[in-house]
Amino acid sequence: MRNFEDDPTLSDLLTPDQLQRLSNGLSALCRKPVEISENRAGDAVPVEFNLETVGWLSGGASDGEREAAAELVSFLMLFVAKYRLAANIHHDTTEASYAELQRQNEALRASEAKYRELSDQLQQKVDEQVDVIRQTQQELYESARLRSVGHLAAGVAHEINNPVGFISSNLRVARDYVQNLEPLLPETLENRELLEDFQDLLSESIEGTDRIASIVADLKTFSSIDQADNALCDLNSLLRSACHLVQTEHDHRLNITENLAELPRIPGHPSRLSQTLFNLLDNAARAVGDDGRILVRTLADNTGIQVIIQDNGCGIPETVRSQVFDAFFTTRPVGSGTGLGLTVARDTVRAHGGQLTLDSQEGAGTRVVVSLPVQQGS
Amino acid sequence: MPDFSPEDNKLALKVVFYGPALSGKTTNLMQLHSLLNPERKGELMVLETRDDRTLFFDMLPIGLRSHSGLDLRLKLYTVPGQVQHDSTRKAVLSRADGVVFVADSQVAQQDNNAIAFGNLEDNLDKVGLDIDTLPMVVQFNKRDLPAVVDEAELQARWAGTPWAPLAMASALQGTGVIETFQALLDRLYTGIDAEFDLAGKHSIDRSTFIGRLSASHGVDDA
Ligand SMILES: Nc1nc2c(ncn2[C@@H]2O[C@H](COP(=O)(O)OP(=O)(O)O)[C@@H](O)[C@H]2O)c(=O)[nH]1
Ligand SMILES: [Mg+2]
């Protein structure tokens, strides 16, 4: 584009029509016709504007006529050029202002986009923080519960273990004494029955103390009070303890079938895993009611191990299934449980590098599969 | 920047009269138009509004032709001083080879001078020119008025700048106008000669350059 200040040419200043009209007018004033053109002809004199020859005027009857006509044209050019210059600079400055406006607009849009992005990032950060807080809340809740169970278990184990121990050993000694008494007593039917009864009483009591001892052992396993936070875990033994405890909680009315394969030990957090298995079994127990079946299976291959807990209970309605992992969600009536069970279970499994999948059909039952890698983080 | 077209051996230079509104830029140009008698002088084009204020710019072309055939042109422009015409000022200022800053000497106008000078600095920057190297003369006009800042005080104030000494003028009375213009030509010559070898190639030395472009009526311009 030309600058507004570039020297104008004749055709910049006048259209061919205007030029023709000007020539006609001047011709009428002169004794012979004149012609204005951008090219120099034989007798032409220059038409000057701003020290610049913008055209040539030829024709006319004399030099004087030509010069006077050329001077008149120059005079006219001044006003035409004034307008042209004004129009050009107006055009230039308008364009420049518009370009500046567009640039500002662009900059504004860019900064708006930047702020929108920032606000999105902020929202995302807030969401992440909310997640962290929720997670921390869960863990707090869970660890408080585990701690109380752990304390209770530790207390019970401590309090009960000793008395059960000496009761159990006293009973065995007593049974020996009864045997020793047998030859010393007169051989009567009455005496024999008395002794046999006595033996049975002692045997049943010994059995009872054995059961107490095993419950105490389960509690100890479950709370893992004598284990480190990170240890090699025997999932089968954790599972057995959890089964016993769930039975205890449901008055031994549950029909649990255990089908446990040989498992490699996996590194993990024993008490959290116990809690997880307990939660899953407890869910199953609540789903089956009094006359259902719970099947507990473990499998292992070279990539990992699987724990499958399957029940033929009420199942989870389709509408609720997507929500079952939401913290605090529960399908059970208010007050009967916190719904945290599945969420905590899933989070715990994930924390161990594994996966928890849920497969449920309303009225037919639920199957939960916990997959855990043998080697974490690889 | 100088506009040289080798095909017609033409060198066009641009000088801009800058300054606050009503400081006398147009009057400077009108005086140059009537006082100067260079070899070649075009029409003074004044583009003003109805109330005599410069709307776009004023322009006066002058020129000379050297023995070597160099067609040397100088276009003198004024800018509109009013604040709202800043984009026009920028357009006129772009590609300038020299600037005459016309300040108003009246005591009451000193703030306006400073604002206009700041605006000149900004706009030079925007059009890619450097105020410290651009040939420039600062003129304090309206010396004929009573309430003006004392010359000694002005000269002292500007002494440490590249624009000392200041030019004093009364454009209305026609004094100091040509002297201002000559001072500008003097500063302009240095850069132009360095770039186009005016003295060597075209036998235009400094005094020829100044003398022939600022020749006034009644003075021999040879
Ligand atoms: N007293 C006095 N008035 C001046 C002088 N120069 C310009 N003026 C007046 O100041 C007013 C503005 O001048 P003008 O050249 O249009 O200013 P511009 O806006 O800078 O172009 C006019 O009324 C001029 O007559 C001067 O040297 N002395
Ligand atoms: Mg003016």
XYZ file of C-alpha atoms and ligand atoms in Angstrom:
629
model
C 0.000 0.000 0.000
C 1.140 3.506 -0.748
C 1.801 5.921 2.094
C -0.559 8.817 2.456
C 2.377 11.097 1.807
C 3.565 9.520 -1.430
C 3.439 12.015 -4.269
C 0.179 11.485 -6.143
C 0.029 10.813 -9.865
C -2.485 12.390 -12.182
C -4.641 9.271 -12.150
C -4.548 9.250 -8.321
C -6.061 12.718 -8.374
C -8.599 12.620 -11.223
C -10.652 9.897 -12.891
C -10.451 9.671 -16.708
C -13.955 11.217 -16.879
C -12.947 14.167 -14.714
C -9.769 14.612 -16.719
C -11.787 14.613 -19.944
C -14.215 17.174 -18.520
C -11.323 19.390 -17.430
C -9.743 19.170 -20.890
C -13.095 20.012 -22.499
C -13.611 23.036 -20.271
C -10.099 24.361 -20.894
C -10.456 23.717 -24.640
C -13.612 25.800 -24.686
C -11.698 28.692 -23.041
C -8.686 28.445 -25.330
C -8.660 29.285 -28.988
C -7.491 25.757 -29.826
C -8.307 22.536 -27.929
C -5.905 21.409 -25.194
C -5.246 17.936 -23.821
C -3.944 16.803 -20.420
C -2.116 13.507 -20.230
C 0.423 11.670 -18.121
C 2.747 11.390 -21.119
C 4.753 14.123 -22.659
C 3.720 15.124 -26.219
C 5.538 17.482 -28.651
C 4.693 20.980 -27.471
C 3.507 19.921 -23.999
C 4.210 21.988 -20.857
C 4.423 20.352 -17.443
C 1.565 20.437 -14.966
C 3.240 20.713 -11.587
C 2.022 19.888 -8.161
C 4.164 19.893 -5.027
C 7.363 20.252 -7.070
C 6.303 17.150 -8.955
C 5.352 16.971 -12.601
C 2.079 15.094 -12.478
C 1.117 15.497 -16.150
C 1.581 17.293 -19.411
C -0.658 19.780 -21.150
C -0.486 20.029 -24.933
C -2.440 21.844 -27.659
C -3.691 25.397 -27.406
C -3.024 28.236 -29.794
C 0.180 29.541 -28.153
C 2.793 28.976 -25.436
C 0.988 31.577 -23.351
C -2.282 29.739 -23.666
C -0.659 26.430 -22.721
C 1.112 27.900 -19.720
C -2.001 29.653 -18.457
C -4.027 26.470 -18.864
C -1.320 24.397 -17.112
C -1.214 26.910 -14.233
C -4.984 26.691 -13.861
C -4.764 22.890 -13.730
C -1.989 23.064 -11.082
C -4.161 25.399 -9.043
C -7.076 22.970 -9.237
C -4.773 20.062 -8.325
C -3.947 21.721 -5.036
C -7.518 21.345 -3.847
C -8.006 17.918 -5.327
C -4.755 16.809 -3.685
C -5.723 18.344 -0.375
C -8.849 16.255 -0.344
C -6.929 13.184 -1.504
C -4.288 13.613 1.185
C -6.914 14.136 3.865
C -8.834 11.093 2.664
C -5.652 9.004 2.566
C -4.478 9.893 6.032
C -7.969 9.412 7.369
C -7.999 5.987 5.772
C -4.533 5.159 7.140
C -5.266 6.265 10.681
C -8.644 4.518 10.664
C -6.971 1.319 9.544
C -4.261 1.714 12.150
C -6.831 2.358 14.877
C -8.872 -0.601 13.739
C -5.805 -2.828 13.687
C -4.967 -1.598 17.180
C -8.511 -2.315 18.327
C -8.322 -5.791 16.872
C -5.002 -6.371 18.547
C -6.460 -5.253 21.874
C -9.477 -7.413 21.293
C -7.231 -10.357 20.555
C -5.189 -9.690 23.673
C -8.367 -9.397 25.693
C -9.654 -12.665 24.327
C -6.333 -14.356 25.038
C -6.310 -13.124 28.608
C -9.930 -14.149 29.042
C -9.068 -17.624 27.809
C -6.134 -17.693 30.191
C -8.350 -16.733 33.109
C -10.913 -19.332 32.137
C -8.196 -21.946 32.022
C -6.909 -20.760 35.389
C -10.353 -20.981 36.881
C -10.767 -24.477 35.457
C -7.469 -25.478 36.956
C -8.562 -23.960 40.228
C -11.811 -25.919 40.144
C -9.852 -29.065 39.411
C -7.529 -28.355 42.338
C -10.531 -27.793 44.593
C -12.055 -31.067 43.428
C -8.792 -32.862 44.078
C -8.553 -31.346 47.535
C -12.125 -32.350 48.279
C -11.241 -35.886 47.239
C -8.199 -35.855 49.469
C -10.266 -34.615 52.384
C -12.928 -37.251 51.785
C -10.286 -39.935 51.542
C -8.618 -38.745 54.730
C -11.964 -38.746 56.480
C -12.547 -42.336 55.445
C -9.146 -43.392 56.559
C -9.592 -41.646 59.865
C -12.916 -43.321 60.374
C -11.531 -46.660 59.386
C -8.383 -46.438 61.441
C -10.332 -45.310 64.491
C -12.558 -48.333 64.093
C -9.617 -50.608 63.533
C -7.840 -49.153 66.511
C -10.768 -49.774 68.786
C -11.162 -53.309 67.485
C -7.440 -53.773 67.851
C -7.436 -52.501 71.424
C -10.376 -54.641 72.330
C -8.786 -57.665 70.732
C -5.500 -57.004 72.445
C -7.248 -56.569 75.769
C -9.381 -59.659 75.338
C -6.453 -61.717 74.167
C -4.401 -60.631 77.120
C -7.153 -61.072 79.690
C -8.481 -64.333 78.387
C -5.349 -66.095 77.214
C -3.909 -66.684 80.714
C -7.039 -67.912 82.471
C -7.990 -70.012 79.454
C -4.483 -71.399 79.465
C -4.523 -72.517 83.071
C -8.143 -73.644 82.897
C -7.244 -75.738 79.871
C -4.157 -77.278 81.445
C -5.940 -77.804 84.810
C -8.737 -79.568 82.977
C -6.268 -81.898 81.270
C -4.593 -82.629 84.625
C -8.032 -83.196 86.144
C -8.878 -85.652 83.359
C -5.677 -87.595 84.209
C -6.592 -87.548 87.887
C -10.036 -88.957 87.081
C -8.332 -91.736 85.117
C -6.062 -92.412 88.093
C -9.086 -92.552 90.381
C -10.766 -95.294 88.296
C -8.898 -98.367 89.668
C -9.243 -97.071 93.222
C -13.050 -97.046 93.143
C -15.171 -100.161 93.840
C -16.272 -101.710 90.574
C -19.968 -100.837 90.455
C -22.182 -99.786 87.572
C -23.038 -96.590 89.319
C -19.380 -95.686 89.828
C -18.480 -96.447 86.180
C -21.267 -94.233 84.853
C -20.246 -91.475 87.224
C -16.654 -91.638 86.021
C -17.613 -91.734 82.345
C -19.851 -88.702 82.832
C -17.031 -86.981 84.644
C -14.642 -87.745 81.759
C -17.147 -86.416 79.209
C -17.692 -83.235 81.202
C -13.959 -82.628 81.311
C -13.519 -83.419 77.585
C -16.309 -81.015 76.614
C -14.796 -78.329 78.828
C -11.397 -78.883 77.209
C -13.037 -78.546 73.807
C -14.676 -75.321 75.005
C -11.384 -73.852 76.170
C -9.812 -74.838 72.828
C -12.541 -72.920 71.043
C -12.015 -69.928 73.272
C -8.299 -70.104 72.510
C -8.937 -70.223 68.781
C -11.327 -67.246 68.913
C -8.683 -65.319 70.798
C -6.174 -66.328 68.116
C -8.564 -65.145 65.371
C -9.037 -61.847 67.100
C -5.307 -61.476 67.313
C -4.929 -62.289 63.618
C -7.744 -59.951 62.684
C -6.416 -56.995 64.584
C -2.882 -58.023 63.714
C -1.784 -56.474 66.948
C 1.418 -58.429 66.914
C 2.166 -57.591 63.238
C 3.891 -54.647 61.628
C 1.889 -52.268 59.393
C 3.586 -53.777 56.398
C 4.143 -57.486 56.456
C 3.919 -60.533 54.267
C 0.286 -61.561 54.604
C -1.235 -64.977 54.394
C -4.571 -64.115 52.821
C -6.032 -67.523 53.633
C -5.436 -67.169 57.339
C -6.754 -63.622 57.316
C -9.801 -64.900 55.467
C -10.378 -67.748 57.927
C -10.197 -65.406 60.902
C -12.590 -63.013 59.211
C -15.009 -65.894 58.517
C -14.913 -66.958 62.165
C -15.541 -63.423 63.339
C -18.431 -62.925 60.925
C -19.874 -66.221 62.182
C -19.520 -64.971 65.727
C -21.314 -61.780 64.781
C -24.155 -63.785 63.180
C -24.526 -66.371 65.949
C -22.907 -69.129 63.854
C -26.024 -69.365 61.677
C -24.173 -68.709 58.411
C -23.564 -71.344 55.796
C -20.066 -70.500 54.633
C -18.204 -72.795 52.276
C -14.466 -72.227 52.197
C -12.558 -73.381 49.158
C -9.059 -72.091 49.673
C -6.153 -72.786 47.340
C -2.536 -72.584 48.359
C -1.522 -68.883 48.162
C 1.812 -67.136 48.106
C 2.211 -64.546 50.837
C 1.795 -61.027 49.571
C 3.211 -57.837 51.037
C 0.503 -55.697 52.571
C -1.208 -54.149 55.521
C -2.679 -57.129 57.424
C -5.197 -55.311 59.566
C -6.553 -53.300 56.641
C -6.837 -56.413 54.505
C -8.614 -58.208 57.384
C -11.010 -55.322 57.716
C -11.669 -55.461 53.975
C -12.387 -59.186 53.967
C -14.548 -58.797 57.048
C -16.551 -56.017 55.374
C -17.117 -58.070 52.247
C -18.158 -61.131 54.255
C -20.379 -59.028 56.481
C -22.107 -57.574 53.390
C -22.638 -61.080 52.055
C -23.957 -62.272 55.430
C -26.468 -59.425 55.571
C -27.549 -60.108 51.982
C -28.237 -63.839 52.466
C -30.187 -63.621 55.719
C -30.733 -66.909 57.559
C -30.884 -69.490 54.807
C -28.467 -68.453 52.063
C -25.070 -69.663 51.143
C -21.759 -67.870 51.065
C -18.950 -69.263 48.997
C -15.417 -68.143 49.747
C -12.729 -69.081 47.262
C -9.098 -68.208 46.733
C -7.075 -68.739 43.565
C -3.504 -68.037 42.582
C -1.575 -67.851 39.347
C 1.828 -66.384 38.605
C 0.531 -62.824 38.233
C -1.546 -62.552 41.361
C -4.096 -63.942 43.716
C -7.860 -63.705 43.738
C -10.321 -63.797 46.590
C -13.885 -64.455 45.502
C -16.776 -63.952 47.886
C -20.058 -64.984 46.390
C -23.517 -65.119 47.904
C -26.971 -66.071 46.710
C -28.631 -63.240 48.605
C -30.820 -60.356 47.622
C -28.323 -58.725 45.233
C -28.009 -55.046 44.575
C -30.689 -53.294 42.485
C -29.411 -51.951 39.182
C -30.341 -48.377 40.115
C -28.138 -48.453 43.177
C -25.237 -50.345 41.718
C -23.430 -47.344 40.329
C -23.606 -45.708 43.736
C -22.447 -48.618 45.836
C -18.910 -47.349 45.982
C -19.942 -43.870 47.044
C -18.807 -43.211 50.544
C -21.631 -43.214 53.089
C -23.974 -44.877 50.686
C -25.820 -47.873 52.013
C -28.685 -49.980 50.734
C -29.396 -51.135 54.222
C -31.882 -49.269 56.384
C -30.420 -46.308 58.190
C -28.680 -47.373 61.375
C -27.769 -50.856 60.262
C -24.422 -49.969 58.740
C -22.490 -47.180 57.250
C -22.037 -48.157 53.619
C -18.432 -47.251 53.997
C -17.669 -50.946 53.779
C -17.430 -51.227 50.007
C -15.674 -47.920 49.480
C -13.084 -48.650 52.103
C -12.707 -52.144 50.697
C -12.141 -50.859 47.194
C -9.733 -48.146 48.367
C -7.755 -50.645 50.413
C -7.506 -53.052 47.488
C -6.369 -50.217 45.238
C -3.818 -49.151 47.795
C -2.412 -52.682 47.511
C -2.188 -52.302 43.740
C -5.206 -54.492 43.167
C -8.733 -54.279 41.900
C -12.154 -54.921 43.324
C -14.972 -55.803 40.944
C -18.596 -56.228 41.831
C -21.056 -58.305 39.916
C -24.590 -58.376 41.177
C -28.055 -59.363 40.104
C -31.091 -58.374 42.059
C -32.663 -61.416 43.708
C -29.873 -63.755 42.540
C -26.846 -62.688 44.506
C -23.584 -60.824 44.450
C -20.074 -61.781 43.533
C -17.120 -59.727 44.626
C -13.709 -60.473 43.193
C -10.610 -59.035 44.843
C -7.499 -59.313 42.676
C -4.155 -58.560 44.258
C -0.761 -58.626 42.576
C 1.848 -60.885 44.085
C 4.526 -58.260 43.660
C 3.340 -54.793 44.436
C 4.230 -51.911 42.189
C 5.601 -54.071 39.374
C 13.998 7.669 7.081
C 15.286 9.274 3.874
C 13.451 8.074 0.805
C 15.904 7.702 -2.060
C 14.725 6.566 -5.470
C 17.766 5.907 -7.668
C 15.792 5.716 -10.950
C 14.983 9.444 -10.838
C 17.880 10.341 -8.520
C 15.462 11.772 -5.983
C 16.075 12.069 -2.262
C 13.041 12.988 -0.166
C 13.404 14.019 3.469
C 10.680 14.588 6.012
C 10.713 17.154 8.802
C 7.864 17.259 11.309
C 6.871 20.259 13.444
C 5.597 18.743 16.685
C 4.293 20.316 19.870
C 1.262 21.101 22.020
C -1.913 22.534 20.487
C -1.738 26.239 19.591
C 2.017 26.572 20.193
C 2.502 28.009 16.703
C 3.476 25.076 14.472
C 1.241 26.128 11.610
C 2.391 29.724 12.023
C 6.031 28.543 11.771
C 5.249 26.788 8.513
C 3.334 29.764 7.128
C 6.262 32.019 7.941
C 8.710 29.644 6.282
C 6.460 29.622 3.233
C 6.533 33.374 2.946
C 10.098 34.039 4.177
C 11.934 31.249 2.403
C 12.973 31.521 -1.152
C 14.735 28.255 -1.914
C 15.285 27.175 -5.467
C 12.137 25.188 -5.440
C 9.140 25.793 -3.239
C 5.706 24.181 -3.555
C 2.336 25.321 -2.308
C 1.656 25.388 1.407
C -1.147 22.960 2.007
C -3.136 23.752 5.100
C -5.711 21.219 6.183
C -7.595 22.929 8.940
C -11.042 22.877 10.455
C -13.432 25.799 10.404
C -11.966 27.200 13.620
C -8.465 27.361 12.134
C -7.127 24.362 14.015
C -5.056 21.836 12.185
C -7.198 18.813 11.422
C -4.769 16.485 9.697
C -1.531 18.314 9.003
C -0.004 21.182 7.065
C 2.629 20.520 4.475
C 5.171 22.609 2.621
C 7.475 21.000 0.060
C 10.781 22.681 -0.779
C 13.725 21.406 -2.744
C 16.892 21.906 -4.703
C 18.632 20.229 -7.589
C 22.371 19.672 -7.351
C 24.830 19.968 -10.218
C 25.069 16.204 -10.160
C 21.352 16.097 -10.901
C 20.253 14.983 -7.403
C 16.668 16.062 -6.831
C 16.626 16.845 -3.102
C 13.194 17.358 -1.543
C 12.267 18.409 1.916
C 8.678 18.033 3.032
C 7.814 20.057 6.094
C 4.816 18.799 8.054
C 2.957 19.994 11.121
C 0.906 17.667 13.272
C -2.424 18.449 14.933
C -1.656 19.248 18.573
C -4.976 18.360 20.082
C -4.967 15.243 22.238
C -7.659 13.418 20.265
C -5.605 13.408 17.048
C -2.914 11.075 18.344
C -3.267 8.503 15.565
C -2.809 11.268 12.967
C 0.268 12.503 14.827
C 1.689 9.014 14.750
C 0.981 8.623 11.018
C 2.653 11.954 10.219
C 5.587 11.234 12.512
C 6.384 7.873 11.012
C 9.504 7.843 8.818
C 10.455 11.373 9.942
C 14.061 12.430 9.332
C 13.958 15.394 11.677
C 11.698 17.051 14.220
C 11.169 20.657 15.278
C 9.502 20.692 18.674
C 7.581 23.957 18.978
C 6.988 24.784 22.649
C 4.879 27.636 23.941
C 6.962 30.052 26.034
C 4.066 31.251 28.155
C 4.413 30.371 31.843
C 0.921 28.880 31.878
C 1.748 26.498 29.029
C 4.684 24.642 30.573
C 2.625 21.617 31.603
C 1.253 21.314 28.089
C 4.782 21.460 26.704
C 5.848 18.626 28.977
C 2.825 16.519 28.089
C 3.420 17.053 24.365
C 7.102 16.201 24.748
C 6.192 12.991 26.529
C 3.744 12.209 23.761
C 6.496 12.811 21.185
C 8.766 10.370 23.027
C 6.007 7.735 23.124
C 5.071 8.132 19.497
C 8.659 8.117 18.276
C 9.065 4.874 20.140
C 5.915 3.471 18.559
C 6.992 4.340 15.023
C 10.442 2.908 15.664
C 12.472 6.112 15.983
C 14.952 6.997 18.701
C 14.554 10.410 20.293
C 18.214 10.503 21.310
C 19.563 10.082 17.806
C 16.861 11.706 15.695
C 17.932 15.220 14.515
C 15.760 17.569 16.545
C 15.552 21.230 17.476
C 13.470 22.537 20.367
C 12.001 25.965 19.763
C 10.373 28.152 22.415
C 7.869 30.257 20.507
C 5.817 33.344 21.334
C 8.788 35.230 22.789
C 6.862 38.435 21.952
C 4.326 37.789 24.705
C 4.785 39.308 28.198
C 4.199 36.354 30.514
C 6.908 34.028 29.169
C 9.487 31.959 30.989
C 12.845 33.692 31.106
C 15.203 32.595 28.317
C 18.204 32.139 30.620
C 16.125 29.911 32.839
C 14.976 27.815 29.861
C 18.473 27.484 28.452
C 19.781 26.439 31.859
C 17.021 23.878 32.254
C 17.762 22.255 28.886
C 21.536 22.633 29.053
C 22.203 18.972 29.827
C 20.074 17.616 26.985
C 21.020 16.784 23.385
C 18.768 19.689 22.358
C 20.740 22.549 23.821
C 20.885 25.334 22.889
C 17.178 26.030 22.487
C 15.857 28.143 19.626
C 13.875 31.242 20.598
C 11.219 32.533 18.196
C 8.193 34.629 17.610
C 6.549 32.901 14.708
C 3.848 35.522 14.616
C 6.449 38.219 14.000
C 8.636 35.970 11.901
C 11.710 36.136 14.145
C 13.729 33.038 14.935
C 11.767 30.893 12.493
C 14.451 30.627 9.838
C 17.159 30.275 12.510
C 15.246 27.345 14.004
C 14.929 25.760 10.583
C 18.633 26.284 9.875
C 19.583 24.657 13.162
C 17.471 21.679 12.166
C 19.070 21.532 8.692
C 22.466 21.580 10.374
C 21.624 18.579 12.551
C 19.905 16.817 9.667
C 22.908 17.206 7.342
C 25.261 15.055 9.418
C 23.273 11.853 9.061
C 22.218 12.442 5.460
C 25.756 13.214 4.357
C 27.052 10.106 6.105
C 24.512 7.970 4.288
C 24.433 9.565 0.829
C 27.794 11.358 0.633
C 26.167 14.660 -0.298
C 29.501 16.497 -0.190
C 31.485 13.926 -2.160
C 28.995 12.775 -4.783
C 26.791 15.813 -5.171
C 29.037 18.688 -4.046
C 26.552 19.686 -1.387
C 28.527 20.535 1.724
C 26.992 21.533 5.008
C 26.803 25.235 4.328
C 25.451 24.687 0.818
C 22.789 22.371 2.208
C 21.729 24.842 4.870
C 22.146 27.924 2.739
C 20.306 26.735 -0.326
C 17.397 25.167 1.521
C 16.878 28.134 3.813
C 17.597 30.953 1.414
C 15.302 33.852 2.150
C 14.007 36.664 -0.019
C 16.536 39.297 -0.818
C 19.489 37.038 0.016
C 21.604 35.611 -2.738
C 21.053 31.856 -2.652
C 23.878 30.848 -4.904
N 1.784 36.118 20.293
C 2.082 35.136 19.504
N 1.109 34.326 19.041
C 1.456 33.322 18.232
C 2.776 33.044 17.899
N 2.797 31.943 17.075
C 1.508 31.598 16.915
N 0.699 32.410 17.611
C -0.740 32.332 17.696
O -1.107 31.151 18.372
C -2.309 30.637 17.820
C -2.063 29.205 17.365
O -1.093 29.164 16.323
P -0.999 27.946 15.326
O 0.181 28.149 14.460
O -2.303 27.663 14.678
O -0.689 26.835 16.379
P -0.565 25.264 16.132
O -1.745 24.664 16.770
O 0.693 24.883 16.829
O -0.496 25.006 14.676
C -2.663 31.507 16.677
O -3.635 32.430 17.110
C -1.374 32.213 16.341
O -1.590 33.485 15.818
C 3.790 33.921 18.413
O 5.016 33.756 18.178
N 3.394 34.922 19.236
Mg -1.642 23.853 13.478
